[in-house]
Short mmCIF file of C-alpha atoms in Angstrom, two decimals:
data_model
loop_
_atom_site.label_atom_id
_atom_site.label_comp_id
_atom_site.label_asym_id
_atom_site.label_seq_id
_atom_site.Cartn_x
_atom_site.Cartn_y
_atom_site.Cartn_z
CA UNK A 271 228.26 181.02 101.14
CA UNK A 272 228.01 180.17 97.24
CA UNK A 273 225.01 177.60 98.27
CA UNK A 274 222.87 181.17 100.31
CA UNK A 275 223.86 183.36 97.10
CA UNK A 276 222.54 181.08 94.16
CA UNK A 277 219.51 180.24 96.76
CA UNK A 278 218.76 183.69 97.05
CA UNK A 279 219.38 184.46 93.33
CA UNK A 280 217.20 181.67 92.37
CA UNK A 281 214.19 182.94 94.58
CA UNK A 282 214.64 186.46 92.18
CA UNK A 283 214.96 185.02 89.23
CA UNK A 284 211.87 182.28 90.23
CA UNK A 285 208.78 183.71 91.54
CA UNK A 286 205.58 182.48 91.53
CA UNK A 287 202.09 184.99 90.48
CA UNK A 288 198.94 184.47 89.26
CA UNK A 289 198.19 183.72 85.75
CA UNK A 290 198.21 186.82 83.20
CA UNK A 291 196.54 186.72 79.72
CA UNK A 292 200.39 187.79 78.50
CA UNK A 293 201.44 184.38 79.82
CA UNK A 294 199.50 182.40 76.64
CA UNK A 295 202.96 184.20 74.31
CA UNK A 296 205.43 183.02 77.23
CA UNK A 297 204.62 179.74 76.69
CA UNK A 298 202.14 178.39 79.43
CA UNK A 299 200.44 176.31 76.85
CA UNK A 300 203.48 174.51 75.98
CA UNK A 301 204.43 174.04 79.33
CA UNK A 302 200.80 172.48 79.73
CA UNK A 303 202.06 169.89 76.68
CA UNK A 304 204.55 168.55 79.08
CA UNK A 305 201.68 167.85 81.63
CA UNK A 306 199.61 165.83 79.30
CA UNK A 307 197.43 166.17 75.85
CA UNK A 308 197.02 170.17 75.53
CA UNK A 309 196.64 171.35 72.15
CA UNK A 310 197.66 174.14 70.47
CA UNK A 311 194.66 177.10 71.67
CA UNK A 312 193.75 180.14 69.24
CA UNK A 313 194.17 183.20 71.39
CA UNK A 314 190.65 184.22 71.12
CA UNK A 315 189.76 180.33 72.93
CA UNK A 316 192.66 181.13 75.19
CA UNK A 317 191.08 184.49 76.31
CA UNK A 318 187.67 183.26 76.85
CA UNK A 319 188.72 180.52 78.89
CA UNK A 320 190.65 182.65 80.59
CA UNK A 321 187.94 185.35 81.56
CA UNK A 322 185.20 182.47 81.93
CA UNK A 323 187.96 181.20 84.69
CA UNK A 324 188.43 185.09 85.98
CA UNK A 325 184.34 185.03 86.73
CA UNK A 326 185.32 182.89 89.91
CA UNK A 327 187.53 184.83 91.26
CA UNK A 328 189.61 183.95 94.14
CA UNK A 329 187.69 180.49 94.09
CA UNK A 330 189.54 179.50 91.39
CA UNK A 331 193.41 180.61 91.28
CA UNK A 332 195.60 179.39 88.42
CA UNK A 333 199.55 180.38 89.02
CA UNK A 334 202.86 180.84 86.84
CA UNK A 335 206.21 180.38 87.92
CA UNK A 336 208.11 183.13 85.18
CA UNK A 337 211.65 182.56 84.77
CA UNK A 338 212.44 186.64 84.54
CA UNK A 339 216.31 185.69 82.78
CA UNK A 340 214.15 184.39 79.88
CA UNK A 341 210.72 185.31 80.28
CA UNK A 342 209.28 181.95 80.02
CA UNK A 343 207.04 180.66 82.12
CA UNK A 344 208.39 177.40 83.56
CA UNK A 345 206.03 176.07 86.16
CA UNK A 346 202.62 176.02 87.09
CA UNK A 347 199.46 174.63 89.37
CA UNK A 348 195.71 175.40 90.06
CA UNK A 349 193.53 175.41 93.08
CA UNK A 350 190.03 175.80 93.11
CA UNK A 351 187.70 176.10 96.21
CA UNK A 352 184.60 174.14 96.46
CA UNK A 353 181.97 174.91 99.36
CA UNK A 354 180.39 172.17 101.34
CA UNK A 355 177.57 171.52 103.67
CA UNK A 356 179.66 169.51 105.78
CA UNK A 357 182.24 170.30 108.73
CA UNK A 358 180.52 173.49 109.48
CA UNK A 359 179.92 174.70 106.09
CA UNK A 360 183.44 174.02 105.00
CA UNK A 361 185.47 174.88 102.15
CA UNK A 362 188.44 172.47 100.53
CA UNK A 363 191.03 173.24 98.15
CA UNK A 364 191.41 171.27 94.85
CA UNK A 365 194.60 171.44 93.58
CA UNK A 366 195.29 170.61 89.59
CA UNK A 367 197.59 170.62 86.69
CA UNK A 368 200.93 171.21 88.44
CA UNK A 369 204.22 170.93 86.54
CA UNK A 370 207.20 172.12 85.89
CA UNK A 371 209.38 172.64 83.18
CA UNK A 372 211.96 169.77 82.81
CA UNK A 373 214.72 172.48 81.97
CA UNK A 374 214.85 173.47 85.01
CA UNK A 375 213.65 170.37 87.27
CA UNK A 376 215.62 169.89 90.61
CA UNK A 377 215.21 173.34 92.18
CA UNK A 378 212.39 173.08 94.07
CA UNK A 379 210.00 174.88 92.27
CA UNK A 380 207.37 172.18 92.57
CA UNK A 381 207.50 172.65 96.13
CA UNK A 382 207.46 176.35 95.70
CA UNK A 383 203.92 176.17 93.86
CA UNK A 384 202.59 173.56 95.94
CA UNK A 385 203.41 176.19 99.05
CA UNK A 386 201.56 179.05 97.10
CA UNK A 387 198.61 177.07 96.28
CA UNK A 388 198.20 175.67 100.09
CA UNK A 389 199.14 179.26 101.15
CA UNK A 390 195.98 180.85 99.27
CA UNK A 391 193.49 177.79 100.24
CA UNK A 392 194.46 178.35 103.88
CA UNK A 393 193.52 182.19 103.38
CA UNK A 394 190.62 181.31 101.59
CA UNK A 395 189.37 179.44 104.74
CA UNK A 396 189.87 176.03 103.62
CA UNK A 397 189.83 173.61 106.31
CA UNK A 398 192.08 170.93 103.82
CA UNK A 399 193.66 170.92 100.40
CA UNK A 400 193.32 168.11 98.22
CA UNK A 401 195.04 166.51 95.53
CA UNK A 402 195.32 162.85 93.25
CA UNK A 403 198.81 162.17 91.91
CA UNK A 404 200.80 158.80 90.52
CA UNK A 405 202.35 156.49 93.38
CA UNK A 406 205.57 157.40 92.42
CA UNK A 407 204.55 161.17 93.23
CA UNK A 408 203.79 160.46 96.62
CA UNK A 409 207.20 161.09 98.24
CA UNK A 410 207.12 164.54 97.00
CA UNK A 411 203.51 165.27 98.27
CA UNK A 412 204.49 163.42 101.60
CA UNK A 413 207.81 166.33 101.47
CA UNK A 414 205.13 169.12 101.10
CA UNK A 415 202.56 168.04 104.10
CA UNK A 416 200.10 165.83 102.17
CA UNK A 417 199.44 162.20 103.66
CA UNK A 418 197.43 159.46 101.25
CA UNK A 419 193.89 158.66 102.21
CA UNK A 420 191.91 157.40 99.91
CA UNK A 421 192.15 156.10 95.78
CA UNK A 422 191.27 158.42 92.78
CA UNK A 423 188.74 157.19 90.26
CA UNK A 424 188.43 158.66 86.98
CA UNK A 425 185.30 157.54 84.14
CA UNK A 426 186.10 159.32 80.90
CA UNK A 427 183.10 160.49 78.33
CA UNK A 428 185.01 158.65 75.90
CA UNK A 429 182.70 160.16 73.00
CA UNK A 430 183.65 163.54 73.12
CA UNK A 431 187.04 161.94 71.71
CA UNK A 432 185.55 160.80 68.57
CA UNK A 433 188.05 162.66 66.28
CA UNK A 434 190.52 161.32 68.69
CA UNK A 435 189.70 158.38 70.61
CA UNK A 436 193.70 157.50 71.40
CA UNK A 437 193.22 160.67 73.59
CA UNK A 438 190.12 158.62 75.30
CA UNK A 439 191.81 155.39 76.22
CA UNK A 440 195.53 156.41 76.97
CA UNK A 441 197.60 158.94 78.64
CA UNK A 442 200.40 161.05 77.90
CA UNK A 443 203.65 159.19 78.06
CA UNK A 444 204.95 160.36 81.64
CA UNK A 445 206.58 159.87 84.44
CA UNK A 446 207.54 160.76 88.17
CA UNK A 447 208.83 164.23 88.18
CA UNK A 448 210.56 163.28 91.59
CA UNK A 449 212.65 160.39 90.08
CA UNK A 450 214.32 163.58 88.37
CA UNK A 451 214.32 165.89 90.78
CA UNK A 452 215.35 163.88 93.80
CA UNK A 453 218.17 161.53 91.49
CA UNK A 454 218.03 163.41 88.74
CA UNK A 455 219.09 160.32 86.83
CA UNK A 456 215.84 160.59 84.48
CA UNK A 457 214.21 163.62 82.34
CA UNK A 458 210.07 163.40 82.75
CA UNK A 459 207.30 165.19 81.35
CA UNK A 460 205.28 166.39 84.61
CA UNK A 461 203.52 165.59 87.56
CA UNK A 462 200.13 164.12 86.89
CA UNK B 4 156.88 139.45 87.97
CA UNK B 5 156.70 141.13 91.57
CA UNK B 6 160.55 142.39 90.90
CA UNK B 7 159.49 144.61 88.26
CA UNK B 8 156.27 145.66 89.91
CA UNK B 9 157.99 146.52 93.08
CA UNK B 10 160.97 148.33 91.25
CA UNK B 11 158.84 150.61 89.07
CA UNK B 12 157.21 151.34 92.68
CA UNK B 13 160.83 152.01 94.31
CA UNK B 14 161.58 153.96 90.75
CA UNK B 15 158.72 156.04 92.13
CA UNK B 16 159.29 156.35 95.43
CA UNK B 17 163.05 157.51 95.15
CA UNK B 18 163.65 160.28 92.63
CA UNK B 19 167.05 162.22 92.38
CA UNK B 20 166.41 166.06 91.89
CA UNK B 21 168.69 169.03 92.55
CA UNK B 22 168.25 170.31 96.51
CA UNK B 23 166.16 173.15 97.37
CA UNK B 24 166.52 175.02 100.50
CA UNK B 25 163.30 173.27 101.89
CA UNK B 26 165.28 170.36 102.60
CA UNK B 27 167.03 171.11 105.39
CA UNK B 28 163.63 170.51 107.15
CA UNK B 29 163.78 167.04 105.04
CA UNK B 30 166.52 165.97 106.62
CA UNK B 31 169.45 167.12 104.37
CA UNK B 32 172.06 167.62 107.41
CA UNK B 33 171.63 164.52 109.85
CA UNK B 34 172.11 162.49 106.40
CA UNK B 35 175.34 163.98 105.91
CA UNK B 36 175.96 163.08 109.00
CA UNK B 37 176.40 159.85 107.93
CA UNK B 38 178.75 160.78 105.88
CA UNK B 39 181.14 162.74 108.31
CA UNK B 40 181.36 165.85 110.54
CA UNK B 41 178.56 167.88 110.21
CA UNK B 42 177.36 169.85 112.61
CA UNK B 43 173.92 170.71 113.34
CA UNK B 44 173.42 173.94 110.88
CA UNK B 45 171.28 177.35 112.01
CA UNK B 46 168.63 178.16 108.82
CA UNK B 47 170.11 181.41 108.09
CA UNK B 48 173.64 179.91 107.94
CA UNK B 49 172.36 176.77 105.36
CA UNK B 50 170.50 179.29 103.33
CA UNK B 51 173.76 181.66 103.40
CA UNK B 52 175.76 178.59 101.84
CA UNK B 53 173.08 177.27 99.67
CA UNK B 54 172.91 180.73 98.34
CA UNK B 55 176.83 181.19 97.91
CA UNK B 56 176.43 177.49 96.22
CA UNK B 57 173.66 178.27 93.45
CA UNK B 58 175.92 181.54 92.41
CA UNK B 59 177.99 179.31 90.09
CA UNK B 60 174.74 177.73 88.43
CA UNK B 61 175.01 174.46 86.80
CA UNK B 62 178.99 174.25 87.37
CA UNK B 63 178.24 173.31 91.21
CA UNK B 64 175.01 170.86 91.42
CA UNK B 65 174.19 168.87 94.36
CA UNK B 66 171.22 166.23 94.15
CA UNK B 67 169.13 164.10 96.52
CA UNK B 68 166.76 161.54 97.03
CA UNK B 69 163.65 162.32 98.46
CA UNK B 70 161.79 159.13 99.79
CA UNK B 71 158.32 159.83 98.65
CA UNK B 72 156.61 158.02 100.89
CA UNK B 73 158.15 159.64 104.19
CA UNK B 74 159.02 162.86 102.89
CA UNK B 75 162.86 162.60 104.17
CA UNK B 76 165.64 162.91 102.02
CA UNK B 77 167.25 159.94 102.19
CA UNK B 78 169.97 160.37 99.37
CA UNK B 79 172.89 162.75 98.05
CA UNK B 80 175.82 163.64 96.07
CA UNK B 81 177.41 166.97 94.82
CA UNK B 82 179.50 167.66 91.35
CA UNK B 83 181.60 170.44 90.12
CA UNK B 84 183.06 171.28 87.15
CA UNK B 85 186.35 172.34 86.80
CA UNK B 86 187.12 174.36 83.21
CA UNK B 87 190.73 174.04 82.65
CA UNK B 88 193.46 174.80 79.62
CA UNK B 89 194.75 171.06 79.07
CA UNK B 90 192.59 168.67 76.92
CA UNK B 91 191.75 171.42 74.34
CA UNK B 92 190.19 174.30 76.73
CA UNK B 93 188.29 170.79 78.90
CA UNK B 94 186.21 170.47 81.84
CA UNK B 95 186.25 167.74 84.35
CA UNK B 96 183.42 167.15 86.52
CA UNK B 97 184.20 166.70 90.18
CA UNK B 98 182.05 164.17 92.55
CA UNK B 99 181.69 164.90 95.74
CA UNK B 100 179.76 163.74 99.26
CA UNK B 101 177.93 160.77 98.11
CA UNK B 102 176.17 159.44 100.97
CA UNK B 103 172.56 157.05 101.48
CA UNK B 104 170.72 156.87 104.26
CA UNK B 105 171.52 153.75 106.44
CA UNK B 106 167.56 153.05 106.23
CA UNK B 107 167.40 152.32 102.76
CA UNK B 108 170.89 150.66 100.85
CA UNK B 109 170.81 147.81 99.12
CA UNK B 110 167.76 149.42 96.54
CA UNK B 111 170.94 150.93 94.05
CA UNK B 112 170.11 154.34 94.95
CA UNK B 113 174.14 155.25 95.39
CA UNK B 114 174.46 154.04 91.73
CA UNK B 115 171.41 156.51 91.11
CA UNK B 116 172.97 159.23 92.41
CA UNK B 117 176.19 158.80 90.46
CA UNK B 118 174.17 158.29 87.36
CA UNK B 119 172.61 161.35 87.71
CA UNK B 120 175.51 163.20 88.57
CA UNK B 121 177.76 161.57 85.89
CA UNK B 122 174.91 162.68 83.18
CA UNK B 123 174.76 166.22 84.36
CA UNK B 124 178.40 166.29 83.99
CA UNK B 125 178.41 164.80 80.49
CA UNK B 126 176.22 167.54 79.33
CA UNK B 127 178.10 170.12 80.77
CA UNK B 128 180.66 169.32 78.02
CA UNK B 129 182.89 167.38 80.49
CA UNK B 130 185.68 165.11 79.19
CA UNK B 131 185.56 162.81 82.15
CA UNK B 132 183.91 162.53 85.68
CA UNK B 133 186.34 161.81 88.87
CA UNK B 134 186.25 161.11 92.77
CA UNK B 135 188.02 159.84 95.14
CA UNK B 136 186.94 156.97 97.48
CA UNK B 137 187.84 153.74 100.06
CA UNK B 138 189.64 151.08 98.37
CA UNK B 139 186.96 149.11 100.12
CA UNK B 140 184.40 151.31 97.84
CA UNK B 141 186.58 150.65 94.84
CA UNK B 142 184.22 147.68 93.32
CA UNK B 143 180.84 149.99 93.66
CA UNK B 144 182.65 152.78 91.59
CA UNK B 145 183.80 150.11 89.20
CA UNK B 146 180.05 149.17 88.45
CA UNK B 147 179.44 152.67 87.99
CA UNK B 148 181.76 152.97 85.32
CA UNK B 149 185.18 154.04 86.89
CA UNK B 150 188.23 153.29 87.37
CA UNK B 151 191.18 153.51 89.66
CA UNK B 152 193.79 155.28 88.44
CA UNK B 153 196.03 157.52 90.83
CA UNK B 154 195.75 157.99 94.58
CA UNK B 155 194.54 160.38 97.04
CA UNK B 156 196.45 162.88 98.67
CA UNK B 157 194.90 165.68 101.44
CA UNK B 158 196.74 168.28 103.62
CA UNK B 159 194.59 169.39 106.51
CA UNK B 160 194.66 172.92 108.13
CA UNK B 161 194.94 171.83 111.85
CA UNK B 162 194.95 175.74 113.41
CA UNK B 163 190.50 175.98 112.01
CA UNK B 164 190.54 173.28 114.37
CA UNK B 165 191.76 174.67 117.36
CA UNK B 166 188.54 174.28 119.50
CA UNK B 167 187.69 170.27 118.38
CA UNK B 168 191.37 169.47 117.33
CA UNK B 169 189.94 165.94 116.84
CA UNK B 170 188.38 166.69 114.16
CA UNK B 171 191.77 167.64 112.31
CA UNK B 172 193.27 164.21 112.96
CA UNK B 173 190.52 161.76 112.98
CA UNK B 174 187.88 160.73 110.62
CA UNK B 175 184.59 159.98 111.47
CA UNK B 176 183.87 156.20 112.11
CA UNK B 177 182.53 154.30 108.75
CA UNK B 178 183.21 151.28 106.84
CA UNK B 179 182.07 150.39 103.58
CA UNK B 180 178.52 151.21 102.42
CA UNK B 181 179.24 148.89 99.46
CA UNK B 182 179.81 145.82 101.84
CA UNK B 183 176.19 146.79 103.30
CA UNK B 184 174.54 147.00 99.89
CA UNK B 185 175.98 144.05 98.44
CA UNK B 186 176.45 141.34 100.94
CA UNK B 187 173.55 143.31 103.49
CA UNK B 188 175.93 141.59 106.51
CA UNK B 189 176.62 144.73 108.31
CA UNK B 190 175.17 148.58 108.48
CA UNK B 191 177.77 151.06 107.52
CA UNK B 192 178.02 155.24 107.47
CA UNK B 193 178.69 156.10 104.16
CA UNK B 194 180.86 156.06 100.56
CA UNK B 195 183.61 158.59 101.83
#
């Protein structure tokens, strides 16, 4: 029964909550670095950002996995609700930024945030939940319900990068979080 | 120099502004129509969304076209913008329900529509514009300025679909608008 007891252990010790101001000094914003380009934030930016966020309310949810051993917060995902015209006045779920820290890759806490974030779009009223990812992602997604449709299409503002303009035309080095969880042959930075 | 002549006229005749409620009378719905389920919508019900809609100001815009000349609205497309932690505190515009009416492709008015969503986006502060479309809508986007990068993935909420459980598992009939506007060989529903 070792396999129940560390399963049940893990679920303590991993839970997943909403997003607390607190979370900025357990190191969400370094977590975010393993996603892709997040620099450092002032606390006062942090704060605003997170109350201009807060004005939403449960249209936008942002949420932490905390590892309670160590305090740190080692995973987390976003959903936000946008409100249509069509199919009946009809709400869908946008879910962003998910990741995980690679320390502790391979125990389905991915899966766990993905559930939470589907969980409150559902309650929300949302007929769907929506989200782009690499192709090498899509096994995962496929694990947790989703099924590919259609192709994402990004068009940056490249001159807002101006001091930066690497951070315009390429991407954080990363790759599929999956390939680690799944053969955990390879250590990778984050899901999208 | 008829071509100029006659698009200054069109320039005229189709101008993108945001919606107003008075547009359901315009037309608004059965275009969306064309776009995908949309049921027929009671006034106090559209003015009950459009309300809930204009509560998050210039963070959720949705445009159309208004054909001059008939007074129908023969054009549409929605943005949101997302504020998020990564890319130094960023916000990434969102673009949504792009649809032209079947009477009137081929005169670049999806291309207007994205332009005008793309700008208000761009002066929202946003670091980049995305959507997701057809790979068969792929080279339309690409004139617009984007450019495909991951894919697609939804999970749909069967059980709000109890009473038309159809409408969980099927999409509504369309092909490519772009094949309509560019090669004018066949009439199509809409861009997604």
């Amino acid at each position: 029964m070792q396999t129940t007891n560390s399963s049940t252990e893990e679920e303590e010790i991993f839970q997943v909550r909403k997003l607390e101001i607190s979370d900025k000094k357990k190191g969400f914003v370094d977590l975010l670095q393993q996603l892709t380009l997040c620099d450092s934030i002032s606390d006062e930016v942090f704060e605003e950002q997170f109350n201009e966020i807060a004005k939403c309310g449960d249209n936008h949810l942002i949420c932490v996995i905390e590892d309670n051993n160590s305090g740190k917060i080692v995973g987390t995902g976003s959903v936000f609700i946008e409100k249509k015209f069509i199919r009946n006045c009809g709400k869908v779920g946008h879910i962003e930024d998910v990741v995980v820290d690679s320390s502790v890759r391979g125990k389905q806490l991915g899966k766990k945030i993905i559930g939470f974030l589907s969980d409150h779009a559902r309650k929300m009223g949302c007929y769907k939940v929506i989200l782009d990812c690499s192709v090498e992602n899509r096994p995962f997604y496929e694990r947790c319900g989703f099924k590919q449709k259609e192709i994402q299409m990004p068009h940056r503002f490249c001159h807002l990068y101006k001091s930066s303009p690497k951070a315009c035309t390429e991407e954080h080095p990363k790759t599929s979080i999956n390939q680690y969880m799944f053969s955990k042959r390879i250590i990778t930075f984050g899901y999208k």
